CSV table of C-alpha atoms in Angstrom, one decimal:
chain,number,residue,atom,x,y,z
A,52,UNK,CA,73.3,119.0,99.7
A,53,UNK,CA,73.5,119.0,103.5
A,54,UNK,CA,69.8,118.6,103.9
A,55,UNK,CA,69.7,115.7,101.5
A,56,UNK,CA,72.6,113.9,103.1
A,57,UNK,CA,70.8,114.0,106.5
A,58,UNK,CA,68.5,111.4,105.1
A,59,UNK,CA,71.4,109.1,104.3
A,60,UNK,CA,72.4,106.4,106.7
A,61,UNK,CA,74.2,107.7,109.7
A,62,UNK,CA,75.7,104.2,110.1
A,63,UNK,CA,77.1,104.5,106.6
A,64,UNK,CA,80.7,104.4,107.7
A,65,UNK,CA,80.1,102.4,110.8
A,66,UNK,CA,80.4,99.5,108.4
A,67,UNK,CA,83.4,97.4,109.1
A,68,UNK,CA,84.1,93.6,109.6
A,69,UNK,CA,86.1,93.0,112.8
A,70,UNK,CA,89.1,90.7,112.1
A,71,UNK,CA,92.4,90.5,113.8
A,72,UNK,CA,95.4,90.4,111.4
A,73,UNK,CA,98.3,88.0,111.6
A,74,UNK,CA,101.4,88.9,109.6
A,75,UNK,CA,103.5,86.3,107.8
A,76,UNK,CA,106.7,86.4,105.8
A,77,UNK,CA,107.1,84.4,102.6
A,78,UNK,CA,109.8,83.3,100.4
A,79,UNK,CA,108.3,84.9,97.3
A,80,UNK,CA,109.3,88.5,98.3
A,81,UNK,CA,105.8,89.4,99.4
A,82,UNK,CA,104.7,90.6,102.8
A,83,UNK,CA,101.4,88.9,103.7
A,84,UNK,CA,98.9,90.2,106.2
A,85,UNK,CA,96.6,87.4,107.2
A,86,UNK,CA,93.0,88.3,108.2
A,87,UNK,CA,91.1,86.2,110.8
A,88,UNK,CA,87.5,86.3,112.0
A,89,UNK,CA,86.6,87.6,115.4
A,90,UNK,CA,83.4,86.8,117.1
A,91,UNK,CA,80.5,89.3,117.2
A,92,UNK,CA,80.8,91.6,120.2
A,93,UNK,CA,77.5,93.1,121.5
A,94,UNK,CA,79.3,96.2,122.7
A,95,UNK,CA,80.2,97.1,119.1
A,96,UNK,CA,76.6,96.8,118.1
A,97,UNK,CA,75.7,99.2,120.9
A,98,UNK,CA,78.3,101.7,119.7
A,99,UNK,CA,77.1,101.5,116.2
A,100,UNK,CA,73.5,102.1,117.2
A,101,UNK,CA,74.5,105.1,119.4
A,102,UNK,CA,76.5,106.5,116.6
A,103,UNK,CA,73.8,106.0,114.0
A,104,UNK,CA,71.6,108.4,115.9
A,105,UNK,CA,74.1,111.2,115.3
A,106,UNK,CA,73.5,113.0,112.0
A,107,UNK,CA,77.1,114.3,112.2
A,108,UNK,CA,78.2,110.9,110.9
A,109,UNK,CA,77.0,111.9,107.5
A,110,UNK,CA,79.0,115.0,107.7
A,111,UNK,CA,82.0,112.8,108.3
A,112,UNK,CA,81.2,110.9,105.1
A,113,UNK,CA,81.1,114.2,103.1
A,114,UNK,CA,84.4,115.4,104.6
A,115,UNK,CA,86.2,112.1,104.2
A,116,UNK,CA,85.8,112.2,100.5
A,117,UNK,CA,86.1,116.0,100.3
A,118,UNK,CA,82.8,116.2,98.6
A,119,UNK,CA,82.4,120.0,99.1
A,120,UNK,CA,85.8,120.7,97.6
A,121,UNK,CA,88.0,122.7,100.0
A,122,UNK,CA,87.9,121.9,103.7
A,123,UNK,CA,88.8,125.4,104.7
A,124,UNK,CA,92.1,127.3,105.4
A,125,UNK,CA,93.6,124.7,107.7
A,126,UNK,CA,95.5,122.3,105.5
A,127,UNK,CA,96.2,120.0,108.4
A,128,UNK,CA,92.5,119.0,108.6
A,129,UNK,CA,91.1,116.0,106.7
A,130,UNK,CA,88.1,114.0,107.6
A,131,UNK,CA,88.0,110.3,108.1
A,132,UNK,CA,85.0,108.3,109.2
A,133,UNK,CA,85.1,105.3,111.5
A,134,UNK,CA,83.3,102.2,110.3
A,135,UNK,CA,81.7,99.5,112.5
A,136,UNK,CA,79.3,97.1,111.1
A,137,UNK,CA,77.4,94.7,113.4
A,138,UNK,CA,79.7,91.9,113.6
A,139,UNK,CA,83.3,92.5,112.6
A,140,UNK,CA,86.1,94.9,111.6
A,141,UNK,CA,89.4,94.6,109.7
A,142,UNK,CA,92.4,95.3,111.7
A,143,UNK,CA,96.0,94.1,112.3
A,144,UNK,CA,99.1,94.5,114.4
A,145,UNK,CA,102.0,96.8,113.7
A,146,UNK,CA,104.9,98.0,115.9
A,147,UNK,CA,106.1,101.6,116.4
A,148,UNK,CA,109.5,102.4,117.9
A,149,UNK,CA,112.5,100.4,119.0
A,150,UNK,CA,111.8,98.0,120.6
A,151,UNK,CA,108.4,97.8,118.8
A,152,UNK,CA,105.4,98.9,120.8
A,153,UNK,CA,102.4,96.9,119.5
A,154,UNK,CA,99.2,98.4,118.2
A,155,UNK,CA,96.2,97.1,116.2
A,156,UNK,CA,95.3,99.3,113.3
A,157,UNK,CA,92.8,99.4,110.5
A,158,UNK,CA,94.3,99.2,107.0
A,159,UNK,CA,92.2,101.7,105.2
A,160,UNK,CA,92.5,102.7,101.5
A,161,UNK,CA,90.1,105.6,102.2
A,162,UNK,CA,92.6,107.6,104.3
A,163,UNK,CA,96.4,108.2,104.3
A,164,UNK,CA,97.6,108.9,107.8
A,165,UNK,CA,98.9,106.6,110.6
A,166,UNK,CA,97.7,107.4,114.1
A,167,UNK,CA,97.7,105.7,117.5
A,168,UNK,CA,97.0,106.8,121.0
A,169,UNK,CA,99.7,108.7,122.8
A,170,UNK,CA,101.0,108.3,126.4
A,171,UNK,CA,100.3,112.0,126.6
A,172,UNK,CA,96.5,111.4,126.2
A,173,UNK,CA,95.3,112.2,129.8
A,174,UNK,CA,91.7,113.3,129.5
A,175,UNK,CA,90.0,110.8,127.1
A,176,UNK,CA,88.7,107.6,128.6
A,177,UNK,CA,89.3,105.7,125.4
A,178,UNK,CA,93.1,106.2,125.7
A,179,UNK,CA,93.0,104.2,129.0
A,180,UNK,CA,91.4,101.3,127.2
A,181,UNK,CA,94.1,100.9,124.5
A,182,UNK,CA,97.8,100.7,124.3
A,183,UNK,CA,99.6,104.1,124.2
A,184,UNK,CA,102.7,105.1,122.4
A,185,UNK,CA,105.5,106.1,124.8
A,186,UNK,CA,108.2,108.0,122.9
A,187,UNK,CA,110.6,107.8,125.9
A,188,UNK,CA,110.7,104.0,125.5
A,189,UNK,CA,112.0,104.1,121.9
A,190,UNK,CA,115.6,104.6,121.0
A,191,UNK,CA,114.6,105.6,117.4
A,192,UNK,CA,112.1,108.3,118.3
A,193,UNK,CA,112.5,111.8,116.7
A,194,UNK,CA,110.5,114.8,117.9
A,195,UNK,CA,108.3,116.6,115.4
A,196,UNK,CA,105.6,118.3,117.4
A,197,UNK,CA,103.5,119.7,114.5
A,198,UNK,CA,99.8,119.8,115.6
A,199,UNK,CA,97.3,117.5,113.8
A,200,UNK,CA,93.5,116.9,114.0
A,201,UNK,CA,91.2,114.4,112.2
A,202,UNK,CA,87.5,114.8,112.6
A,203,UNK,CA,85.0,112.0,113.0
A,204,UNK,CA,81.2,111.8,113.1
A,205,UNK,CA,81.3,111.3,116.9
A,206,UNK,CA,84.0,113.8,117.6
A,207,UNK,CA,87.6,114.3,116.7
A,208,UNK,CA,91.0,112.9,117.5
A,209,UNK,CA,93.7,115.5,117.9
A,210,UNK,CA,97.3,115.4,118.9
A,211,UNK,CA,100.7,116.0,117.3
A,212,UNK,CA,103.1,114.5,114.8
A,213,UNK,CA,106.1,112.3,115.8
A,214,UNK,CA,108.6,110.2,113.9
A,215,UNK,CA,109.8,106.7,114.6
A,216,UNK,CA,110.4,103.3,113.0
A,217,UNK,CA,107.2,101.4,112.1
A,218,UNK,CA,107.2,97.6,111.9
A,219,UNK,CA,104.8,95.9,109.5
A,220,UNK,CA,105.4,92.1,109.7
A,221,UNK,CA,109.1,91.7,109.0
A,222,UNK,CA,109.4,95.1,107.3
A,223,UNK,CA,110.8,98.1,109.3
A,224,UNK,CA,109.9,101.5,107.8
A,225,UNK,CA,112.4,104.0,109.1
A,226,UNK,CA,111.6,107.5,110.3
A,227,UNK,CA,107.9,107.3,109.6
A,228,UNK,CA,105.8,110.4,110.4
A,229,UNK,CA,102.7,109.5,112.4
A,230,UNK,CA,100.1,111.2,114.7
A,231,UNK,CA,100.2,110.7,118.5
A,232,UNK,CA,96.5,111.1,119.4
A,233,UNK,CA,96.1,113.0,122.7
A,234,UNK,CA,92.3,113.4,122.5
A,235,UNK,CA,89.9,110.7,121.5
A,236,UNK,CA,86.3,111.7,122.3
A,237,UNK,CA,83.3,109.6,121.3
A,238,UNK,CA,81.9,106.3,122.4
A,239,UNK,CA,83.2,104.5,119.2
A,240,UNK,CA,86.7,104.7,120.6
A,241,UNK,CA,85.7,103.3,123.9
A,242,UNK,CA,84.6,99.9,122.5
A,243,UNK,CA,86.7,99.7,119.4
A,244,UNK,CA,88.9,96.6,119.0
A,245,UNK,CA,91.5,98.6,117.1
A,246,UNK,CA,93.8,101.3,118.5
A,247,UNK,CA,94.4,103.4,115.4
A,248,UNK,CA,94.3,103.6,111.6
A,249,UNK,CA,97.0,103.0,109.0
A,250,UNK,CA,95.9,104.8,105.8
A,251,UNK,CA,96.7,103.4,102.3
A,252,UNK,CA,95.5,106.3,100.2
A,253,UNK,CA,97.6,108.8,98.4
A,254,UNK,CA,99.6,111.6,100.0
A,255,UNK,CA,97.2,114.2,98.4
A,256,UNK,CA,94.7,113.6,101.2
A,257,UNK,CA,97.2,113.1,104.1
A,258,UNK,CA,96.7,115.3,107.1
A,259,UNK,CA,99.7,117.7,107.4
A,260,UNK,CA,101.0,116.3,104.0
A,261,UNK,CA,102.7,113.5,106.0
A,262,UNK,CA,104.2,110.8,103.8
A,263,UNK,CA,102.1,107.7,104.1
A,264,UNK,CA,103.6,104.4,105.4
A,265,UNK,CA,103.0,102.8,102.0
A,266,UNK,CA,105.1,105.5,100.2
A,267,UNK,CA,108.0,104.9,102.5
A,268,UNK,CA,107.9,101.2,102.1
A,269,UNK,CA,108.4,101.8,98.4
A,270,UNK,CA,110.9,104.7,98.8
A,271,UNK,CA,113.1,102.7,101.2
A,272,UNK,CA,113.2,99.7,98.8
A,273,UNK,CA,111.4,97.3,101.1
A,274,UNK,CA,109.2,95.8,98.4
A,275,UNK,CA,109.9,94.3,95.0
A,276,UNK,CA,107.0,96.0,93.4
A,277,UNK,CA,105.0,99.3,94.3
A,278,UNK,CA,101.8,97.3,94.6
A,279,UNK,CA,99.5,96.0,97.3
A,280,UNK,CA,96.5,93.8,97.0
A,281,UNK,CA,93.5,92.7,99.1
A,282,UNK,CA,91.8,89.3,99.3
A,283,UNK,CA,88.8,89.0,101.6
A,284,UNK,CA,87.4,85.6,102.4
A,285,UNK,CA,83.7,86.1,102.8
A,286,UNK,CA,83.1,82.5,104.1
A,287,UNK,CA,82.2,83.2,107.7
A,288,UNK,CA,82.7,79.6,108.7
A,289,UNK,CA,86.4,79.7,107.9
A,290,UNK,CA,88.9,81.0,110.4
A,291,UNK,CA,91.1,82.8,107.9
A,292,UNK,CA,89.4,86.0,106.8
A,293,UNK,CA,91.8,86.9,104.0
A,294,UNK,CA,95.1,88.6,103.3
A,295,UNK,CA,96.6,91.9,102.4
A,296,UNK,CA,99.7,91.4,100.3
A,297,UNK,CA,102.4,94.2,100.1
A,298,UNK,CA,104.7,94.1,97.2
A,299,UNK,CA,102.6,92.2,94.6
A,300,UNK,CA,99.8,89.8,94.3
A,301,UNK,CA,99.3,86.1,95.2
A,302,UNK,CA,98.0,84.1,92.2
A,303,UNK,CA,96.2,81.8,94.6
A,304,UNK,CA,93.9,84.7,95.6
A,305,UNK,CA,92.1,85.1,92.3
A,306,UNK,CA,91.0,83.3,89.1
A,307,UNK,CA,91.3,84.6,85.6
A,308,UNK,CA,92.9,88.0,84.8
A,309,UNK,CA,92.6,91.4,86.4
A,310,UNK,CA,90.7,94.2,84.7
A,311,UNK,CA,92.7,97.4,85.2
A,312,UNK,CA,91.4,100.9,85.1
A,313,UNK,CA,93.5,104.1,85.6
A,314,UNK,CA,93.2,106.2,88.8
A,315,UNK,CA,91.4,109.3,87.6
A,316,UNK,CA,91.9,111.5,90.7
A,317,UNK,CA,94.7,110.9,93.2
A,318,UNK,CA,93.9,111.1,96.9
A,319,UNK,CA,91.4,108.2,97.2
A,320,UNK,CA,91.7,105.2,94.8
A,321,UNK,CA,89.2,106.8,92.4
A,322,UNK,CA,88.4,105.5,88.9
A,323,UNK,CA,85.6,105.7,86.2
A,324,UNK,CA,82.8,103.2,86.4
A,325,UNK,CA,80.2,102.5,83.8
A,326,UNK,CA,76.6,101.2,83.8
A,327,UNK,CA,74.9,99.4,86.7
A,328,UNK,CA,72.6,96.6,85.7
A,329,UNK,CA,69.9,94.6,87.5
A,330,UNK,CA,69.5,91.1,86.1
A,331,UNK,CA,71.4,92.3,83.0
A,332,UNK,CA,69.0,95.2,82.4
A,333,UNK,CA,70.5,98.7,82.4
A,334,UNK,CA,69.4,101.1,85.1
A,335,UNK,CA,70.5,104.0,82.9
A,336,UNK,CA,71.8,106.1,85.7
A,337,UNK,CA,75.5,105.5,85.1
A,338,UNK,CA,75.3,104.6,81.4
A,339,UNK,CA,77.3,107.8,80.8
A,340,UNK,CA,79.8,107.0,83.5
A,341,UNK,CA,80.1,107.6,87.2
A,342,UNK,CA,83.1,108.0,89.5
A,343,UNK,CA,83.9,105.2,91.9
A,344,UNK,CA,86.2,104.7,94.9
A,345,UNK,CA,87.6,101.3,96.1
A,346,UNK,CA,87.6,101.6,99.9
A,347,UNK,CA,88.7,98.7,102.2
A,348,UNK,CA,87.4,100.7,105.1
A,349,UNK,CA,83.8,100.5,104.1
A,350,UNK,CA,81.6,97.4,104.3
A,351,UNK,CA,78.7,98.4,102.1
A,352,UNK,CA,78.2,99.4,98.5
A,353,UNK,CA,77.4,103.1,98.5
A,354,UNK,CA,75.8,105.0,95.5
A,355,UNK,CA,73.3,107.7,94.5
A,356,UNK,CA,69.9,107.6,96.1
A,357,UNK,CA,68.2,107.3,92.7
A,358,UNK,CA,69.8,104.0,91.7
A,359,UNK,CA,70.1,102.6,95.3
A,360,UNK,CA,66.3,103.0,95.5
A,361,UNK,CA,65.9,101.0,92.2
A,362,UNK,CA,68.2,98.3,93.6
A,363,UNK,CA,66.4,98.1,96.9
A,364,UNK,CA,63.1,97.9,95.0
A,365,UNK,CA,64.4,95.1,92.8
A,366,UNK,CA,65.5,93.0,95.8
A,367,UNK,CA,62.4,93.8,97.9
A,368,UNK,CA,64.2,95.8,100.5
A,369,UNK,CA,61.9,98.0,102.7
A,370,UNK,CA,62.7,101.5,104.0
A,371,UNK,CA,60.4,104.4,105.0
A,372,UNK,CA,57.9,105.9,102.6
A,373,UNK,CA,59.0,109.3,101.3
A,374,UNK,CA,55.9,111.5,101.3
A,375,UNK,CA,57.8,114.1,99.2
A,376,UNK,CA,58.4,111.5,96.5
A,377,UNK,CA,54.8,110.4,96.4
A,378,UNK,CA,53.6,114.1,96.3
A,379,UNK,CA,55.7,114.8,93.2
A,380,UNK,CA,54.4,111.7,91.4
A,381,UNK,CA,50.8,112.4,92.3
A,382,UNK,CA,50.9,116.1,91.3
A,383,UNK,CA,53.5,116.2,88.5
A,384,UNK,CA,53.9,112.7,87.2
A,385,UNK,CA,51.8,113.1,84.1
A,386,UNK,CA,53.4,116.5,83.3
A,387,UNK,CA,57.0,115.0,83.7
A,388,UNK,CA,56.2,112.1,81.4
A,389,UNK,CA,54.8,114.5,78.7
A,390,UNK,CA,57.8,116.8,79.0
A,391,UNK,CA,60.2,113.8,78.6
A,392,UNK,CA,58.2,112.6,75.5
A,393,UNK,CA,58.3,116.2,74.1
A,394,UNK,CA,62.1,115.9,74.3
A,395,UNK,CA,62.5,118.7,76.8
A,396,UNK,CA,65.9,118.7,78.4
A,397,UNK,CA,65.6,116.3,81.3
A,398,UNK,CA,67.9,118.2,83.6
A,399,UNK,CA,65.7,121.3,83.3
A,400,UNK,CA,62.3,119.7,83.8
A,401,UNK,CA,62.2,120.1,87.6
A,402,UNK,CA,63.1,123.8,87.4
A,403,UNK,CA,60.6,124.4,84.6
A,404,UNK,CA,57.8,123.0,86.8
A,405,UNK,CA,59.0,125.0,89.8
A,406,UNK,CA,60.4,122.3,92.0
A,407,UNK,CA,64.1,123.3,91.6
A,408,UNK,CA,66.0,126.4,90.9
A,409,UNK,CA,69.5,126.4,89.5
A,410,UNK,CA,70.5,130.1,90.1
A,411,UNK,CA,72.7,129.2,93.0
A,412,UNK,CA,69.9,128.4,95.4
A,413,UNK,CA,69.0,124.7,95.0
A,414,UNK,CA,65.7,123.1,95.8
A,415,UNK,CA,63.1,125.9,96.0
A,416,UNK,CA,59.6,124.4,96.1
A,417,UNK,CA,56.7,126.3,94.5
A,418,UNK,CA,53.0,125.7,95.0
A,419,UNK,CA,53.2,122.5,97.0
A,420,UNK,CA,51.6,122.3,100.4
A,421,UNK,CA,54.0,121.3,103.1
A,422,UNK,CA,53.7,117.8,104.5
A,423,UNK,CA,55.4,118.9,107.7
A,424,UNK,CA,53.2,120.2,110.5
A,425,UNK,CA,54.1,123.8,111.3
A,426,UNK,CA,54.1,122.9,114.9
A,427,UNK,CA,57.2,120.8,114.4
A,428,UNK,CA,59.1,124.0,113.7
A,429,UNK,CA,61.1,122.4,110.9
A,430,UNK,CA,62.9,124.4,108.3
A,431,UNK,CA,61.1,124.6,105.0
A,432,UNK,CA,64.5,124.6,103.3
A,433,UNK,CA,65.0,120.9,104.0
A,434,UNK,CA,61.5,120.1,102.7
A,435,UNK,CA,62.0,122.1,99.6
A,436,UNK,CA,65.3,120.5,98.9
A,437,UNK,CA,63.7,117.1,99.4
A,438,UNK,CA,61.0,117.9,96.8
A,439,UNK,CA,63.6,119.0,94.3
A,440,UNK,CA,65.6,115.7,94.9
A,441,UNK,CA,62.4,113.7,94.6
A,442,UNK,CA,61.6,115.4,91.3
A,443,UNK,CA,65.1,114.8,89.9
A,444,UNK,CA,64.9,111.1,90.8
A,445,UNK,CA,61.5,110.8,89.3
A,446,UNK,CA,62.7,112.1,86.0
A,447,UNK,CA,65.5,109.6,85.9
A,448,UNK,CA,63.2,106.7,86.8
A,449,UNK,CA,60.6,107.7,84.2
A,450,UNK,CA,63.2,108.2,81.5
A,451,UNK,CA,64.4,104.6,82.0
A,452,UNK,CA,60.9,103.2,82.0
A,453,UNK,CA,60.0,105.1,78.8
A,454,UNK,CA,63.0,103.6,77.1
A,455,UNK,CA,61.5,100.2,77.9
A,456,UNK,CA,58.2,101.2,76.2
A,457,UNK,CA,56.2,101.0,79.4
A,458,UNK,CA,52.7,102.6,79.5
A,459,UNK,CA,52.0,105.7,81.4
A,460,UNK,CA,50.0,104.0,84.1
A,461,UNK,CA,52.6,101.3,84.6
A,462,UNK,CA,55.3,104.0,84.9
A,463,UNK,CA,53.4,105.9,87.5
A,464,UNK,CA,52.7,102.8,89.5
A,465,UNK,CA,56.4,101.7,89.3
A,466,UNK,CA,57.7,105.1,90.4
A,467,UNK,CA,55.3,105.1,93.4
A,468,UNK,CA,56.7,101.7,94.3
A,469,UNK,CA,60.2,103.2,94.2
A,470,UNK,CA,59.1,106.0,96.5
A,471,UNK,CA,58.2,103.2,99.0
A,472,UNK,CA,61.7,101.9,98.8
A,473,UNK,CA,63.6,105.1,99.5
A,474,UNK,CA,66.1,104.4,102.3
A,475,UNK,CA,65.0,105.2,105.8
A,476,UNK,CA,66.6,108.1,107.7
A,477,UNK,CA,69.1,105.6,109.3
A,478,UNK,CA,69.8,104.2,105.8
A,479,UNK,CA,68.9,100.6,106.7
A,480,UNK,CA,66.9,98.5,104.3
A,481,UNK,CA,65.8,95.1,105.4
A,482,UNK,CA,65.2,92.1,103.1
A,483,UNK,CA,63.5,88.8,103.7
A,484,UNK,CA,66.2,86.2,104.3
A,485,UNK,CA,63.9,83.5,102.8
A,486,UNK,CA,63.7,85.4,99.5
A,487,UNK,CA,67.4,85.3,98.5
A,488,UNK,CA,66.8,82.7,95.8
A,489,UNK,CA,64.4,85.0,93.9
A,490,UNK,CA,66.5,88.2,94.1
A,491,UNK,CA,68.2,89.4,90.9
A,492,UNK,CA,71.9,89.7,90.2
A,493,UNK,CA,73.4,93.2,90.3
A,494,UNK,CA,76.3,94.1,88.0
A,495,UNK,CA,78.8,96.9,87.8
A,496,UNK,CA,80.6,97.8,84.6
A,497,UNK,CA,84.3,98.5,85.1
A,498,UNK,CA,86.8,98.7,82.2
A,499,UNK,CA,84.1,97.5,79.8
A,500,UNK,CA,83.6,94.3,81.8
A,501,UNK,CA,80.6,93.3,84.0
A,502,UNK,CA,81.3,92.4,87.6
A,503,UNK,CA,78.3,90.5,88.9
A,504,UNK,CA,77.1,90.2,92.5
A,505,UNK,CA,74.7,87.4,93.5
A,506,UNK,CA,72.1,88.0,96.3
A,507,UNK,CA,74.1,85.9,98.8
A,508,UNK,CA,77.0,88.4,98.1
A,509,UNK,CA,75.2,91.7,98.4
A,510,UNK,CA,72.9,90.8,101.3
A,511,UNK,CA,74.4,90.9,104.8
A,512,UNK,CA,73.1,88.2,107.1
A,513,UNK,CA,73.3,88.7,110.8
A,514,UNK,CA,72.6,85.8,113.2
A,515,UNK,CA,71.4,82.3,112.5
A,516,UNK,CA,68.1,80.4,112.3
A,517,UNK,CA,64.8,82.2,113.3
A,518,UNK,CA,66.6,85.2,114.8
A,519,UNK,CA,68.6,85.9,111.6
A,520,UNK,CA,68.2,89.3,110.0
A,521,UNK,CA,69.1,90.3,106.5
A,522,UNK,CA,70.2,93.7,105.4
A,523,UNK,CA,70.6,95.2,101.9
A,524,UNK,CA,74.3,95.8,101.1
A,525,UNK,CA,73.3,98.9,99.2
A,526,UNK,CA,73.1,102.3,100.9
A,527,UNK,CA,72.7,105.8,99.5
A,528,UNK,CA,74.9,108.9,99.3
A,529,UNK,CA,74.3,111.8,96.8
A,530,UNK,CA,77.4,113.6,95.5
A,531,UNK,CA,76.7,116.4,93.0
A,532,UNK,CA,78.8,117.0,89.8
A,533,UNK,CA,81.6,117.5,89.1
A,534,UNK,CA,82.8,115.1,91.8
A,535,UNK,CA,79.7,112.9,91.5
A,536,UNK,CA,77.7,110.9,90.9
A,537,UNK,CA,80.0,108.8,93.1
A,538,UNK,CA,80.1,105.1,94.1
A,539,UNK,CA,82.1,103.7,97.0
A,540,UNK,CA,82.9,100.0,96.4
A,541,UNK,CA,83.5,98.6,99.9
A,542,UNK,CA,84.0,95.2,101.2
A,543,UNK,CA,80.7,93.8,99.8
A,544,UNK,CA,82.3,94.3,96.4
A,545,UNK,CA,86.0,93.7,97.3
A,546,UNK,CA,85.0,90.5,99.1
A,547,UNK,CA,84.0,89.0,95.7
A,548,UNK,CA,86.7,90.6,93.6
A,549,UNK,CA,90.4,90.5,94.5
A,550,UNK,CA,91.6,94.1,94.3
A,551,UNK,CA,95.1,95.3,93.2
A,552,UNK,CA,96.2,98.8,94.1
A,553,UNK,CA,99.0,99.5,91.6
A,554,UNK,CA,100.8,102.6,92.9
A,555,UNK,CA,103.6,102.4,90.3
A,556,UNK,CA,101.2,102.5,87.3
A,557,UNK,CA,98.5,104.5,89.1
A,558,UNK,CA,95.8,102.0,88.4
A,559,UNK,CA,93.5,99.6,90.2
A,560,UNK,CA,92.6,96.1,89.1
A,561,UNK,CA,89.7,93.6,89.9
A,562,UNK,CA,89.5,89.9,89.3
A,563,UNK,CA,87.2,87.2,90.7
A,564,UNK,CA,88.4,86.2,94.2
A,565,UNK,CA,89.5,82.6,94.6
């Protein structure tokens, strides 16, 4: 698993749109958090590029979603990944203490803790570039002192818990437990426009089992309904970037009705998702269902490599050729097709031809010459694992093509094309900005309803005119059963579909954004 994930984008969770937040009260009993657009900052691109060269960022992705199961004996450790896409982030202002000390924080449904820099942070440069919480200046501070640590791809923040009042707009959440960060290593913190993170996930993934801010809003009777909702304005030309509404939903933010699905696993806002379609045609991979997470802290749409590769092929995105994939097709393509037609169990085909084993050691390659020069001193385990993964993807692709009654030659040609579209090691897949009109729609099935994305919605455009660059909004991450296959629906999806996080009924809802 670890070897496979190293080929996934290291910028995966450096994907965030940078907006300052403006809070506003309303007479309808809702707390509104207004999102505004901030100009592109070259320093943030530099930070993202530097971070993208660190493979540990992928480990942060794994740990953020607890993809390996337990994180070890230390129950105070959970993993969160910073996100920083090229031109913006979502963040907003809160206050901690009495009188309130102001901080900008990310509102992240993919984590559950609140943390800000501490005045006791002496040895991290990042702390000197951001406001720091000073407990002695607050009349409502209560000492806690329990140690805490949250790990990131570029390092880790660590510190200790404290308790104080937290102000969000006009709401004052009393005696809120939060982390004072005393160490903030890593370049990301140096250039970040935010000071900390305010998590909106469930308590099950909270570091130190701290009660999230959102829980205390409900418990202290500050909201009329145990609900919050996100509306992101994806029109870059407009100043207002969107709103987070605490306590309900704003009917002006969506059209039609919400489609609700139950939360299937508390921690992240996880639910069951159905088939993924390209121009209305099934891809087959999630026809039997996949798990999905709605994450306001992730810009892109993240899914299994097999289907992300099909999507990138369909939209003409280019990555780096996977030699392992082409080797599997060249040497075993005919055999795999025959075995599928003979109705052999698809999940056993790769082990039967010797590319995978399932006796506890995954991805043992047999009889295939290494495509890695021995002088590179690279581990053969990674190569073997890649061959196994390539075989598994090939079986899925060929199954889908056979269902469409394609000839063997056409199937082999198509799968070779998919090999060419496998994501590059950094995960970036570029597309031709001039080709948007010819790209297909991509649809996700949730609650029995199709949610469509047009090319202009799933392609990220950076810059204007001749210097403009377009990037696929799809990137890959492979999560094995039983937790996977897993999709992470970030801002590319949430920007088109108003999202309701219904804590009281433990469900999540989507409707077309207004």
